[in-house]
Coordinates of C-alpha atoms (C1' of nucleotides) in Angstrom, one line a residue:
Chain A
X126 CA 84.3 15.8 106.5
X127 CA 84.5 19.0 104.5
X128 CA 81.8 19.3 101.8
X129 CA 84.3 20.9 99.4
X130 CA 82.2 23.1 97.2
X131 CA 83.4 22.7 93.7
X132 CA 83.7 25.4 91.2
X133 CA 83.1 24.8 87.5
X134 CA 86.7 25.2 86.7
X135 CA 87.6 22.4 89.1
X136 CA 85.0 20.1 87.6
X137 CA 86.5 20.8 84.1
X138 CA 90.0 20.2 85.3
X139 CA 89.0 16.8 86.6
X140 CA 87.1 15.9 83.4
X141 CA 89.9 16.8 81.1
X142 CA 92.5 15.2 83.3
X143 CA 90.5 12.0 83.3
X144 CA 90.2 12.1 79.5
X145 CA 94.0 12.5 79.2
X146 CA 94.9 9.8 81.7
X147 CA 92.5 7.3 80.2
X148 CA 93.8 8.0 76.8
X149 CA 90.4 9.3 75.5
X150 CA 92.5 12.3 74.5
X151 CA 95.8 11.1 73.0
X152 CA 99.2 12.6 73.4
X153 CA 99.7 15.5 71.0
X154 CA 96.1 15.9 70.3
X155 CA 94.8 19.5 70.3
X156 CA 92.4 20.6 72.9
X157 CA 89.9 23.0 71.4
X158 CA 88.4 25.4 74.0
X159 CA 85.1 25.8 72.3
X160 CA 84.6 22.1 71.8
X161 CA 85.4 21.3 75.4
X162 CA 83.2 24.1 76.6
X163 CA 80.4 22.8 74.5
X164 CA 80.8 19.3 75.6
X165 CA 81.0 20.1 79.3
X166 CA 78.2 22.7 79.1
X167 CA 80.3 25.6 80.4
X168 CA 81.7 28.7 78.8
X169 CA 85.2 28.9 77.5
X170 CA 86.4 30.8 80.6
X171 CA 86.5 27.8 83.0
X172 CA 87.9 25.7 80.2
X173 CA 90.8 28.1 79.7
X174 CA 91.5 28.2 83.5
X175 CA 91.3 24.4 83.6
X176 CA 93.8 24.1 80.8
X177 CA 96.2 26.5 82.6
X178 CA 96.0 24.3 85.7
X179 CA 96.6 21.2 83.7
X180 CA 99.6 22.8 82.0
X181 CA 101.1 23.3 85.4
X182 CA 100.5 19.6 86.1
X183 CA 102.4 18.9 82.9
X184 CA 99.5 17.1 81.2
X185 CA 98.9 19.9 78.7
X186 CA 101.0 22.3 76.7
X187 CA 99.8 25.8 76.0
X188 CA 101.0 28.0 73.2
X189 CA 99.9 31.6 72.8
X190 CA 97.3 32.0 70.1
X191 CA 97.7 28.4 69.0
X192 CA 95.9 26.6 71.8
X193 CA 96.6 23.6 74.0
X194 CA 97.6 20.1 73.3
X195 CA 97.9 17.0 75.4
X196 CA 101.6 16.8 76.3
X197 CA 103.5 14.4 74.2
X198 CA 106.7 13.2 75.9
X199 CA 109.7 12.0 73.9
X200 CA 111.5 8.9 75.0
X201 CA 114.1 11.0 76.8
X202 CA 111.5 12.9 78.7
X203 CA 109.8 9.7 79.8
X204 CA 113.1 8.5 81.1
X205 CA 113.6 11.7 82.9
X206 CA 110.1 11.6 84.4
X207 CA 110.7 8.2 85.8
X208 CA 114.2 8.9 87.0
X209 CA 112.9 12.0 88.8
X210 CA 110.2 9.9 90.4
X211 CA 112.8 7.4 91.5
X212 CA 114.9 10.2 93.1
X213 CA 112.0 12.0 94.9
X214 CA 110.1 8.9 95.9
X215 CA 113.1 7.3 97.4
X216 CA 113.8 10.4 99.4
X217 CA 110.2 10.5 100.6
X218 CA 110.2 6.8 101.5
X219 CA 113.5 7.2 103.4
X220 CA 112.0 10.0 105.5
X221 CA 108.7 8.2 105.9
X222 CA 109.9 4.8 107.1
X223 CA 110.8 5.8 110.7
X224 CA 107.5 7.6 111.1
X225 CA 105.1 5.1 109.5
X226 CA 102.6 3.7 112.0
X227 CA 101.2 0.3 111.9
X228 CA 97.8 1.7 111.1
X229 CA 99.2 3.4 108.0
X230 CA 100.9 0.3 107.0
X231 CA 97.7 -1.6 107.3
X232 CA 96.1 0.8 104.9
X233 CA 98.9 0.4 102.4
X234 CA 98.4 -3.4 102.7
X235 CA 94.7 -3.0 102.1
X236 CA 95.5 -1.1 98.9
X237 CA 97.6 -4.0 97.7
X238 CA 94.8 -6.3 98.4
X239 CA 92.4 -4.2 96.3
X240 CA 95.0 -4.0 93.5
X241 CA 95.2 -7.7 93.4
X242 CA 91.4 -7.9 93.2
X243 CA 91.3 -5.4 90.4
X244 CA 93.9 -7.4 88.6
X245 CA 91.9 -10.6 89.0
X246 CA 88.9 -8.8 87.7
X247 CA 91.0 -7.8 84.7
X248 CA 90.1 -4.2 85.5
X249 CA 93.6 -3.2 84.7
X250 CA 92.9 0.1 82.9
X251 CA 91.2 2.2 85.5
X252 CA 91.2 1.0 89.1
X253 CA 94.5 -0.8 89.1
X254 CA 96.3 2.3 88.0
X255 CA 94.5 4.5 90.4
X256 CA 95.2 2.1 93.3
X257 CA 98.8 1.8 92.2
X258 CA 99.3 5.5 92.6
X259 CA 97.5 5.5 95.9
X260 CA 99.6 2.7 97.2
X261 CA 102.8 4.6 96.4
X262 CA 101.6 7.8 97.9
X263 CA 100.3 6.0 101.0
X264 CA 103.9 5.2 101.9
X265 CA 105.0 8.8 101.5
X266 CA 102.5 10.7 103.5
X267 CA 104.2 10.1 106.8
X268 CA 107.4 11.8 105.5
X269 CA 105.6 15.1 106.2
X270 CA 107.0 16.8 103.1
X271 CA 104.0 18.6 101.6
X272 CA 105.9 20.2 98.7
X273 CA 107.7 17.1 97.6
X274 CA 104.6 15.1 98.1
X275 CA 102.7 17.3 95.8
X276 CA 105.4 17.2 93.1
X277 CA 105.5 13.4 93.2
X278 CA 101.8 13.3 92.9
X279 CA 102.0 15.3 89.7
X280 CA 104.8 13.2 88.4
X281 CA 102.7 10.1 89.1
X282 CA 99.8 11.5 87.2
X283 CA 102.0 12.0 84.3
X284 CA 103.7 8.6 84.3
X285 CA 100.4 6.9 85.0
X286 CA 99.2 7.9 81.6
X287 CA 102.1 6.0 80.1
X288 CA 101.6 3.1 82.4
X289 CA 98.0 2.8 81.5
X290 CA 98.4 3.0 77.8
X291 CA 101.6 1.0 77.4
X292 CA 102.5 -1.2 80.3
X293 CA 99.1 -2.8 80.7
X294 CA 99.5 -4.8 77.6
X295 CA 103.0 -6.0 78.5
X296 CA 103.7 -8.0 81.6
X297 CA 104.4 -4.9 83.7
X298 CA 101.4 -5.3 85.9
X299 CA 102.1 -8.9 86.8
X300 CA 105.6 -8.2 87.9
X301 CA 104.4 -5.2 90.1
X302 CA 102.4 -7.4 92.5
X303 CA 105.3 -9.2 94.2
X304 CA 107.5 -6.1 94.0
X305 CA 104.9 -4.1 95.9
X306 CA 104.6 -6.8 98.6
X307 CA 108.3 -7.1 99.0
X308 CA 108.5 -3.3 99.3
X309 CA 105.9 -3.2 102.0
X310 CA 107.6 -5.9 103.9
X311 CA 110.9 -4.1 103.8
X312 CA 109.2 -0.9 104.9
X313 CA 107.6 -2.7 107.8
X314 CA 111.0 -4.0 108.9
X315 CA 112.3 -0.4 108.7
X316 CA 115.0 -1.5 106.3
X317 CA 115.3 1.9 104.7
X318 CA 118.3 1.2 102.4
X319 CA 116.9 -2.0 101.0
X320 CA 113.4 -0.6 100.6
X321 CA 114.7 2.5 98.7
X322 CA 116.8 0.3 96.5
X323 CA 113.9 -1.9 95.7
X324 CA 111.7 1.1 95.0
X325 CA 114.2 2.6 92.7
X326 CA 114.5 -0.6 90.8
X327 CA 110.7 -0.9 90.7
X328 CA 110.3 2.5 89.2
X329 CA 113.3 2.3 86.8
X330 CA 112.3 -1.1 85.7
X331 CA 108.9 0.1 84.6
X332 CA 110.6 3.1 83.0
X333 CA 112.8 0.8 80.9
X334 CA 109.9 -1.2 79.5
X335 CA 107.8 1.9 78.8
X336 CA 110.7 3.6 77.1
X337 CA 111.0 0.6 74.7
X338 CA 107.3 0.8 73.8
X339 CA 107.4 4.6 73.4
X340 CA 110.4 4.5 71.1
X341 CA 108.8 1.7 69.1
X342 CA 105.6 3.7 68.6
X343 CA 107.5 6.8 67.6
X344 CA 109.7 5.0 65.2
X345 CA 107.0 3.0 63.4
Chain B
X86 CA 116.0 35.7 67.1
X87 CA 112.4 35.1 67.9
X88 CA 110.4 38.2 68.6
X89 CA 108.3 36.4 71.2
X90 CA 105.0 38.1 71.1
X91 CA 103.7 38.6 74.6
X92 CA 100.1 38.2 75.6
X93 CA 98.7 40.4 78.3
X94 CA 98.4 37.5 80.7
X95 CA 102.2 36.9 80.4
X96 CA 102.9 40.6 81.1
X97 CA 100.7 40.4 84.2
X98 CA 102.4 37.2 85.4
X99 CA 105.7 38.9 85.2
X100 CA 104.5 42.1 86.9
X101 CA 102.9 40.3 89.8
X102 CA 105.8 37.8 90.1
X103 CA 108.2 40.8 90.4
X104 CA 106.0 42.4 93.0
X105 CA 106.1 39.3 95.1
X106 CA 109.8 38.6 94.6
X107 CA 110.8 42.1 95.5
X108 CA 108.6 42.1 98.5
X109 CA 106.3 44.9 97.2
X110 CA 103.6 42.3 98.0
X111 CA 104.4 40.6 101.3
X112 CA 103.8 37.0 102.2
X113 CA 100.2 36.4 103.2
X114 CA 98.9 39.6 101.6
X115 CA 95.7 39.2 99.6
X116 CA 95.8 39.9 95.9
X117 CA 92.6 41.6 94.8
X118 CA 91.8 40.9 91.2
X119 CA 90.1 44.2 90.5
X120 CA 92.8 46.2 92.0
X121 CA 95.5 44.5 90.0
X122 CA 93.5 44.7 86.9
X123 CA 93.0 48.4 87.4
X124 CA 96.7 49.0 88.2
X125 CA 97.9 47.1 85.2
X126 CA 95.3 48.5 82.9
X127 CA 93.8 45.2 81.9
X128 CA 90.6 43.4 82.6
X129 CA 90.3 40.8 85.4
X130 CA 90.5 37.9 83.0
X131 CA 94.3 38.1 82.4
X132 CA 94.8 38.8 86.0
X133 CA 92.9 35.7 87.0
X134 CA 94.9 33.6 84.5
X135 CA 98.1 35.1 85.7
X136 CA 97.2 34.3 89.3
X137 CA 96.6 30.7 88.3
X138 CA 100.0 30.4 86.7
X139 CA 101.6 31.9 89.7
X140 CA 99.8 29.5 91.9
X141 CA 101.4 26.7 89.9
X142 CA 104.8 28.3 90.6
X143 CA 104.0 28.3 94.2
X144 CA 104.1 32.1 94.7
X145 CA 100.4 32.4 95.1
X146 CA 97.7 30.5 96.9
X147 CA 94.2 30.4 95.5
X148 CA 91.1 29.6 97.4
X149 CA 87.7 29.3 95.7
X150 CA 85.5 32.4 96.2
X151 CA 88.0 33.9 98.6
X152 CA 90.7 35.0 96.3
X153 CA 94.5 34.8 96.1
X154 CA 97.2 35.5 98.6
X155 CA 101.0 35.6 98.3
X156 CA 102.2 32.3 99.6
X157 CA 103.5 32.4 103.1
X158 CA 105.7 29.5 104.0
X159 CA 106.3 28.1 107.5
X160 CA 109.8 27.5 108.7
X161 CA 109.3 23.8 108.0
X162 CA 108.3 24.5 104.4
X163 CA 111.2 26.8 103.9
X164 CA 113.5 24.0 105.1
X165 CA 111.8 21.6 102.7
X166 CA 112.1 24.0 99.9
X167 CA 115.8 24.3 100.3
X168 CA 116.4 20.7 100.9
X169 CA 114.5 19.9 97.7
X170 CA 116.7 22.4 95.9
X171 CA 119.8 20.7 97.3
X172 CA 118.7 17.3 96.2
X173 CA 117.6 18.3 92.6
X174 CA 120.4 20.8 92.0
X175 CA 123.0 18.3 93.0
X176 CA 121.5 15.8 90.6
X177 CA 121.5 18.3 87.8
X178 CA 125.0 19.4 88.5
X179 CA 126.3 15.9 88.6
X180 CA 124.8 15.2 85.2
X181 CA 125.9 18.5 83.8
X182 CA 129.6 18.3 84.8
X183 CA 130.8 15.9 82.1
X184 CA 129.0 17.8 79.4
X185 CA 129.8 21.4 80.3
X186 CA 131.8 23.0 77.6
X187 CA 134.5 25.7 78.2
X188 CA 132.2 28.2 76.5
X189 CA 129.4 27.6 78.9
X190 CA 131.8 27.7 81.9
X191 CA 133.1 31.1 80.6
X192 CA 129.5 32.3 80.7
X193 CA 129.1 31.2 84.2
X194 CA 132.3 32.9 85.2
X195 CA 131.0 36.1 83.6
X196 CA 127.9 35.9 85.7
X197 CA 130.1 35.6 88.8
X198 CA 131.9 38.7 87.7
X199 CA 128.7 40.6 87.3
X200 CA 127.5 39.5 90.7
X201 CA 130.6 40.8 92.2
X202 CA 130.1 44.1 90.5
X203 CA 126.5 44.3 91.6
X204 CA 127.7 43.6 95.2
X205 CA 130.2 46.4 95.0
X206 CA 127.5 48.7 93.8
X207 CA 125.5 47.7 96.8
X208 CA 122.7 46.6 94.4
X209 CA 122.0 43.6 96.5
X210 CA 118.3 43.6 96.3
X211 CA 117.5 43.2 92.6
X212 CA 120.4 42.3 90.3
X213 CA 122.4 40.3 92.6
X214 CA 119.6 37.9 93.3
X215 CA 118.7 37.7 89.7
X216 CA 122.3 37.0 88.8
X217 CA 122.6 34.4 91.6
X218 CA 119.7 32.4 90.1
X219 CA 121.2 32.7 86.6
X220 CA 124.6 31.5 87.8
X221 CA 123.1 28.5 89.4
X222 CA 121.0 27.6 86.4
X223 CA 123.8 28.2 84.0
X224 CA 125.6 25.2 85.5
X225 CA 122.6 22.9 85.0
X226 CA 121.6 23.6 81.4
X227 CA 124.1 21.1 80.1
X228 CA 122.5 18.3 82.1
X229 CA 119.8 18.2 79.4
X230 CA 117.0 17.6 81.9
X231 CA 114.3 19.9 80.9
X232 CA 111.7 18.7 83.4
X233 CA 114.0 18.8 86.3
X234 CA 115.5 22.1 85.1
X235 CA 112.1 23.8 85.1
X236 CA 111.3 22.5 88.5
X237 CA 114.5 23.8 89.9
X238 CA 113.8 27.1 88.3
X239 CA 110.5 27.4 90.1
X240 CA 112.0 26.4 93.4
X241 CA 114.7 29.0 92.9
X242 CA 112.0 31.7 92.3
X243 CA 110.5 30.7 95.6
X244 CA 113.6 30.6 97.7
X245 CA 114.8 33.8 96.0
X246 CA 112.1 35.6 97.7
X247 CA 113.3 34.6 101.1
X248 CA 116.9 35.2 100.2
X249 CA 116.1 38.8 99.1
X250 CA 114.0 39.7 102.0
X251 CA 116.1 38.1 104.8
X252 CA 119.6 37.2 103.8
X253 CA 120.5 40.6 102.4
X254 CA 120.6 42.0 105.9
X255 CA 122.8 39.3 107.2
X256 CA 126.2 38.3 105.9
X257 CA 124.8 35.7 103.5
X258 CA 125.7 37.5 100.4
X259 CA 129.3 38.1 101.4
X260 CA 129.8 34.4 102.0
X261 CA 128.3 33.4 98.7
X262 CA 131.0 35.0 96.6
X263 CA 133.9 32.7 97.5
X264 CA 131.6 29.7 97.6
X265 CA 130.5 30.3 94.1
X266 CA 134.1 30.7 92.9
X267 CA 135.1 27.5 94.5
X268 CA 132.2 25.7 93.1
X269 CA 133.0 26.8 89.6
X270 CA 136.5 25.7 90.0
X271 CA 135.5 22.3 91.1
X272 CA 133.1 22.0 88.2
X273 CA 135.9 23.0 85.8
X274 CA 138.1 20.3 87.2
X275 CA 135.2 17.9 86.7
X276 CA 135.3 16.9 90.3
X277 CA 131.7 15.9 90.5
X278 CA 131.5 14.6 94.1
X279 CA 133.3 17.5 95.6
X280 CA 131.3 20.0 93.6
X281 CA 128.0 18.4 94.6
X282 CA 129.0 18.4 98.2
X283 CA 129.9 22.0 98.1
X284 CA 126.7 22.9 96.3
X285 CA 124.7 21.1 98.9
X286 CA 126.5 22.8 101.7
X287 CA 126.0 26.1 99.9
X288 CA 122.3 25.7 99.6
X289 CA 121.7 24.2 103.0
X290 CA 123.9 26.8 104.7
X291 CA 121.7 29.5 103.3
X292 CA 118.6 27.6 104.3
X293 CA 119.8 27.4 107.9
X294 CA 120.3 31.1 108.2
X295 CA 117.0 31.9 106.5
X296 CA 115.2 29.5 108.7
X297 CA 116.5 31.3 111.8
X298 CA 115.2 34.6 110.5
X299 CA 111.9 33.2 109.5
X300 CA 111.2 31.6 112.8
X301 CA 112.3 34.7 114.6
X302 CA 109.9 36.8 112.6
X303 CA 107.0 34.4 113.1
X304 CA 107.7 34.1 116.8
X305 CA 108.0 37.8 117.6
Chain C
dA156 C1' 103.0 22.3 39.0
dC157 C1' 104.7 25.7 42.4
dT158 C1' 104.8 29.5 45.1
dT159 C1' 102.6 33.8 46.5
dT160 C1' 99.0 36.8 48.1
dG161 C1' 94.7 38.1 49.6
dG162 C1' 90.8 37.2 52.0
dA163 C1' 87.4 34.0 54.4
dT164 C1' 87.2 31.1 58.5
dA165 C1' 88.4 29.2 62.7
dT166 C1' 90.5 29.8 67.1
dT167 C1' 92.4 32.1 70.7
dG168 C1' 92.8 36.4 73.8
dT169 C1' 90.5 40.0 76.4
dA170 C1' 86.8 43.2 77.9
dT171 C1' 82.4 43.7 79.6
dA172 C1' 78.3 42.2 82.0
dC173 C1' 76.0 39.5 85.0
dA174 C1' 75.5 35.7 88.8
dA175 C1' 77.0 33.6 93.0
dA176 C1' 79.4 33.7 97.1
dA177 C1' 81.7 35.9 100.9
dA178 C1' 82.5 39.9 103.8
dT179 C1' 80.7 43.7 106.0
dA180 C1' 77.3 46.8 107.8
dA181 C1' 72.9 47.6 109.7
dT182 C1' 68.8 46.2 112.2
dC183 C1' 66.5 44.3 116.0
dA184 C1' 65.5 41.1 120.1
dG185 C1' 67.0 40.1 124.5
Chain D
dC204 C1' 75.4 46.8 125.3
dT205 C1' 75.5 42.0 123.1
dG206 C1' 74.6 38.7 120.0
dA207 C1' 71.9 37.0 116.3
dT208 C1' 69.9 38.0 111.9
dT209 C1' 69.1 40.2 107.9
dA210 C1' 70.4 43.9 104.2
dT211 C1' 74.2 45.9 101.7
dT212 C1' 78.5 45.9 99.7
dT213 C1' 82.5 43.8 98.0
dT214 C1' 84.7 40.2 95.6
dT215 C1' 85.0 36.3 93.0
dG216 C1' 83.2 33.0 89.3
dT217 C1' 81.2 32.6 84.7
dA218 C1' 78.8 33.8 80.4
dT219 C1' 78.6 36.5 76.5
dA220 C1' 80.6 39.6 73.1
dC221 C1' 84.2 41.4 70.6
dA222 C1' 89.2 41.9 69.1
dA223 C1' 93.5 39.9 67.6
dT224 C1' 95.9 36.3 65.7
dA225 C1' 96.5 32.2 63.2
dT226 C1' 95.0 28.8 59.8
dC227 C1' 93.1 27.5 55.5
dC228 C1' 91.9 28.0 50.8
dA229 C1' 91.3 29.9 46.4
dA230 C1' 92.9 32.8 42.8
dA231 C1' 96.8 34.9 40.3
dG232 C1' 101.3 35.1 38.6
dT233 C1' 105.6 32.7 37.3

DNA sequence: ACTTTGGATATTGTATACAAAAATAATCAG
DNA sequence: CTGATTATTTTTGTATACAATATCCAAAGT
């Protein structure tokens, strides 16, 4: 196990990312460098560097001389985000299926178990979402596509924010349970086409619900 | 027309990007902050910020306390890069085709014209490559998919580097001419399936040639 | 009241200075 | 001479200080 020495910038990246994902910082909200620096007990330099990295992740938007804001996606952009996920994740899943070992599948299954527990414990905001991402990603690692994998990870971060804020309240989480289990079963049986179709449906279904909620909020 | 005031960081980003794309900085080469700052007559701060942005673009790799290097892709990664492009660009093209206006198509055609001129003038290193990217992107703008569009733009930057360094020497450029014209024709005729297939073939064909060259260089 | 203009204030961008880590050179034991 | 170990140097990471830009607000003119 590598000890992974962390630079201040990295710590700040994680802190701000967490704030955005949990909704502590809302979409569109300005991110003042001085305030963040003060709060995190660092100078503005690591804050600026962190904001730049988060911009690359799509969580933050930077405008010269005007500062950064938490990215606010329009309904169309949310749609695009989820459709991109559907496209890329299906591709990854298709490539992963023939290579997934039983050990890896067992891990995915364990994540499902944990998600179910988190759901029972009504801990739907934090852990469930985290586990959800990890479950999805656990199916893709075997695809051996580092570039695509990283992209999908970013897209997941982004959509996660919307899942947490919006879908929790609706019945989205309840529906996800059986869908995940069916998906895992199809993957186990190496039924690539069926699995991909279900995955696509799973992602786009969530997208549709979230889009509704987003447009409702923007409109009223 | 917006005057677009440029910050030093942005200038440095463009300068370093250009150096990497043209091969002035070779893959794997370390990028010393002080040296770059000195050369570009700025302090290390904008250099660092530029390097971070370029890391997000995939052109640079950053390691804590060790510095940045120009990204060096393995043969597998080059393959993945081009396959990703094929996937995403086809998606964009398919969405763009029904929306492309004659005015936009005329612009694309003009780019082809310019490419042909650049080719005649044996200016294959700089302008041709630049025009090649612009031609591809000109077909996708109408898709109205800003997120995907930006991703593809990055991927293009990355693959461009390999195209410039390697394919120039081989016959890749010569082949591209007719392929581009055929593609544009199919797009004009709104033959989405055929156009996408040709595009895919166009990208993957280039990938195959480049992969050969990359493995050859790495091996010997 | 409404716009305009000038300046105070806040905020970002960049240079400089210093601290921390890594890479390199020098010393010394065997 | 070799290899380990400790200085020395180089390079990166971060804080502080200052410059440039944008934002806000009050006063003046219409």
